[in-house]
One Martini backbone bead per residue (centre of mass of N, CA, C, O) as a GRO file, in nm:
protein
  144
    1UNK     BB    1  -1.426   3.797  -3.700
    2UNK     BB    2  -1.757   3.791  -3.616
    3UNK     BB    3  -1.988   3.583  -3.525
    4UNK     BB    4  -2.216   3.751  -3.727
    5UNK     BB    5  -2.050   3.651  -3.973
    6UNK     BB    6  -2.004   3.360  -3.979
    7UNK     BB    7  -2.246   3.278  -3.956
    8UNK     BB    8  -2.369   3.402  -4.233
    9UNK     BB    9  -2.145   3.262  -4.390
   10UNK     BB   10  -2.264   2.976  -4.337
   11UNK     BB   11  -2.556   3.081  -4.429
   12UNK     BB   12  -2.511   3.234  -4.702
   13UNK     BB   13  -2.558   3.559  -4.614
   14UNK     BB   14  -2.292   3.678  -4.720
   15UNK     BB   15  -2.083   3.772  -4.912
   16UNK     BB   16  -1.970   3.749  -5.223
   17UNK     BB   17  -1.687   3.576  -5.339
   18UNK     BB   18  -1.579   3.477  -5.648
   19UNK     BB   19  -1.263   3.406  -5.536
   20UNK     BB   20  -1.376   3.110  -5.361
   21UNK     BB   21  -1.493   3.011  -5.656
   22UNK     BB   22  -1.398   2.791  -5.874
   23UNK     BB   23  -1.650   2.775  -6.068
   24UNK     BB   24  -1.753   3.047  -6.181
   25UNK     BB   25  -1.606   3.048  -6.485
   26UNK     BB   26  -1.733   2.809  -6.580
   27UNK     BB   27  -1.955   2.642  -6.738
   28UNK     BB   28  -2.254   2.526  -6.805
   29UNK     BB   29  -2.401   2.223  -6.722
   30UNK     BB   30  -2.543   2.049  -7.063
   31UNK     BB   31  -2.714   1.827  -7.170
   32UNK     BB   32  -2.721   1.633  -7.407
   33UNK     BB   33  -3.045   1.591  -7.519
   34UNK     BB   34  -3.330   1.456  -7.420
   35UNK     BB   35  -3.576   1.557  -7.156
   36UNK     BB   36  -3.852   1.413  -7.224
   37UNK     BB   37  -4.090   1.260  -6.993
   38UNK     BB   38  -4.289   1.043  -6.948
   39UNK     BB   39  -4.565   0.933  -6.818
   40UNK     BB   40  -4.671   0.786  -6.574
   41UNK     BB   41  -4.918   0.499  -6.578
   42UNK     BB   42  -5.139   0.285  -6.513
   43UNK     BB   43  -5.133  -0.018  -6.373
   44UNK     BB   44  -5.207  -0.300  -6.409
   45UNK     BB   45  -5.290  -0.587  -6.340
   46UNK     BB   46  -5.199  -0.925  -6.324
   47UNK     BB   47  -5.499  -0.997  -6.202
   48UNK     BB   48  -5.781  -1.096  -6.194
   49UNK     BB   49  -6.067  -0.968  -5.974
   50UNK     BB   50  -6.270  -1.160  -5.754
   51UNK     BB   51  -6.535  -1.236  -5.643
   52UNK     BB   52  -6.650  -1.335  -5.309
   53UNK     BB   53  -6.739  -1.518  -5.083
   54UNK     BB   54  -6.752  -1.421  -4.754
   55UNK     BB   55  -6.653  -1.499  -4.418
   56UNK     BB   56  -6.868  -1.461  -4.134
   57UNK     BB   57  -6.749  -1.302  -3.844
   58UNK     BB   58  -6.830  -1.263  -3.483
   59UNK     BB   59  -6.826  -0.998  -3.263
   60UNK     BB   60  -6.783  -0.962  -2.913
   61UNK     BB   61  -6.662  -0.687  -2.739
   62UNK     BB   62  -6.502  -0.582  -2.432
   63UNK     BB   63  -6.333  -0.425  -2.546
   64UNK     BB   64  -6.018  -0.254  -2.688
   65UNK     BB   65  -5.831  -0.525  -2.723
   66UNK     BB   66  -6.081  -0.650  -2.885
   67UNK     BB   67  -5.990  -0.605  -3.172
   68UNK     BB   68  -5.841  -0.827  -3.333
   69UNK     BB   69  -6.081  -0.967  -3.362
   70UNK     BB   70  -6.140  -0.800  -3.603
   71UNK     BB   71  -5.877  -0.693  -3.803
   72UNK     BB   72  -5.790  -1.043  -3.890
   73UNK     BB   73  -6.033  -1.105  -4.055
   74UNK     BB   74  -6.012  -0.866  -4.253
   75UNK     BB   75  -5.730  -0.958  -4.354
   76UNK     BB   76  -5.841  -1.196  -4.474
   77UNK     BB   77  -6.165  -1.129  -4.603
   78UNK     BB   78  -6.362  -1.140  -4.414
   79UNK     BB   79  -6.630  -1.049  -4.253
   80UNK     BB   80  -6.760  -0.833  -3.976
   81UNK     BB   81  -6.957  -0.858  -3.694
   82UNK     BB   82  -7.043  -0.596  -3.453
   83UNK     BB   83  -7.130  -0.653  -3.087
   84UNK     BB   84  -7.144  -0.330  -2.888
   85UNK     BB   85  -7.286  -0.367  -2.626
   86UNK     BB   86  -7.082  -0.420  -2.385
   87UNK     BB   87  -7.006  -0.151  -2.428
   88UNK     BB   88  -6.938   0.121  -2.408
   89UNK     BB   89  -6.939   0.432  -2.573
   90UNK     BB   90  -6.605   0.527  -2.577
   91UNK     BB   91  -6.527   0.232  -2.704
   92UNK     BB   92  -6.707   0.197  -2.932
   93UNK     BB   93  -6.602   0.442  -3.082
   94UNK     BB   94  -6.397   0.354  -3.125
   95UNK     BB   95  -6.429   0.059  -3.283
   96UNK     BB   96  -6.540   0.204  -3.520
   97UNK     BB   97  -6.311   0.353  -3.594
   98UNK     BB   98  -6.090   0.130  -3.628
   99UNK     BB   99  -6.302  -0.011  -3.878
  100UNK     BB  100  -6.286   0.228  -4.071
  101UNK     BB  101  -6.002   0.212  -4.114
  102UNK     BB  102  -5.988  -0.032  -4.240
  103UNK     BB  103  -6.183   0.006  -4.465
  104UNK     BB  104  -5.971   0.250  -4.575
  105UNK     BB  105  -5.727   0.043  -4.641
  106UNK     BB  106  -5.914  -0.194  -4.797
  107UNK     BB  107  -6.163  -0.078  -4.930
  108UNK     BB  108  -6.418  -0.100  -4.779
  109UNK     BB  109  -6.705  -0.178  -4.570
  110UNK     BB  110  -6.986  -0.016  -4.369
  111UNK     BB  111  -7.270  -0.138  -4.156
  112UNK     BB  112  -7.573  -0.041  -4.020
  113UNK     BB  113  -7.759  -0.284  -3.884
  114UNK     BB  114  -7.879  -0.126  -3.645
  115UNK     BB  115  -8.111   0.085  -3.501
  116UNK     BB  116  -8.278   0.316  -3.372
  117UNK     BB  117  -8.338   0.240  -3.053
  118UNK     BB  118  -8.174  -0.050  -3.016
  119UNK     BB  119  -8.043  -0.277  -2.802
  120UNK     BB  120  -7.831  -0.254  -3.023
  121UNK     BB  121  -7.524  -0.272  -3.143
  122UNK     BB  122  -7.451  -0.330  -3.526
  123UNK     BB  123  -7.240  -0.364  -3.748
  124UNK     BB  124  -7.012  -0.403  -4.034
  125UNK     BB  125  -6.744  -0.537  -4.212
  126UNK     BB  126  -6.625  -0.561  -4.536
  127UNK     BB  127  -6.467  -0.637  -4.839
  128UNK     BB  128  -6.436  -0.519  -5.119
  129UNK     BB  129  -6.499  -0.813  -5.322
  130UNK     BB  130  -6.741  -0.904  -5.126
  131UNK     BB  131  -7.016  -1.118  -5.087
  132UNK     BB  132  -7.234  -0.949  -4.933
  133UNK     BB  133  -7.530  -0.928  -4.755
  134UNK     BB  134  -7.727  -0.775  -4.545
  135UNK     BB  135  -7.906  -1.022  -4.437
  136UNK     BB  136  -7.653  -1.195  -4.368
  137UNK     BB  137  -7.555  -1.026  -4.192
  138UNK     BB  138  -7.840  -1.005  -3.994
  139UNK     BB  139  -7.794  -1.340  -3.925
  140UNK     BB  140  -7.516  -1.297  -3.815
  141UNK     BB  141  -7.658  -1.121  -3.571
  142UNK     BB  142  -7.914  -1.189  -3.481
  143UNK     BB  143  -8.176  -0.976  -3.692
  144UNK     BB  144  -8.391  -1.250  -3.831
   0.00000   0.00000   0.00000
């Protein structure tokens, strides 16, 4: 048998030699009962979700290793203000990335505090389900 044969046997793809197959003559193997399978549907919580004040936490990094001080109080539930001045602009940009891949994991939400043209750069990231105006947002930012 030559290689570029015993390969093609190897995937499957020589001929069939149903003399090989043991099982070849044996009767198709078919369950007796119902196959029909109810579709699965949405599972309720078990646990009414109430809406929360949280906790308002400021943050200014100065690089981008101070990410966690964004990240930890946002999985904790707190809201958290980013005052993105100290830093560069494409440290800012990955910082603003970072916080909405949180946003889109928690399910929360990110408001622009700051104005265009304003020497401050200023974010929040809020979670689900909390209680928290865009105003108490720009108090804890001393945007007001």
């Amino acid at each position: 048998m030559s290689f570029s044969n015993s390969l093609k046997e190897f995937f499957g793809l020589g001929q069939y030699d149903p003399a090989v197959d043991p099982y070849y003559d044996d009767p198709a193997y078919e369950e007796a009962g119902s196959t029909s399978y109810s579709a699965r549907g949405y599972v309720e919580r078990d646990y009414e979700q109430r809406d929360y004040t949280a906790a308002i936490i400021s943050v200014r990094p100065r690089n981008y290793n101070d990410a966690k001080e964004i990240g930890e109080p946002f999985r904790d539930g707190d809201a958290v203000v980013m005052d993105l001045s100290a830093v560069d602009k494409p440290t800012a940009m990955r910082l603003i990335d970072f916080a909405a891949g949180l946003c889109f994991a928690a399910r929360g939400k990110m408001h622009k505090l700051s104005r265009t043209g304003d020497e401050h750069l200023v974010f929040a990231i809020v979670p689900e389900n909390a209680r928290t105006t865009v105003g108490e947002l720009e108090r804890a930012a001393h945007l007001r």
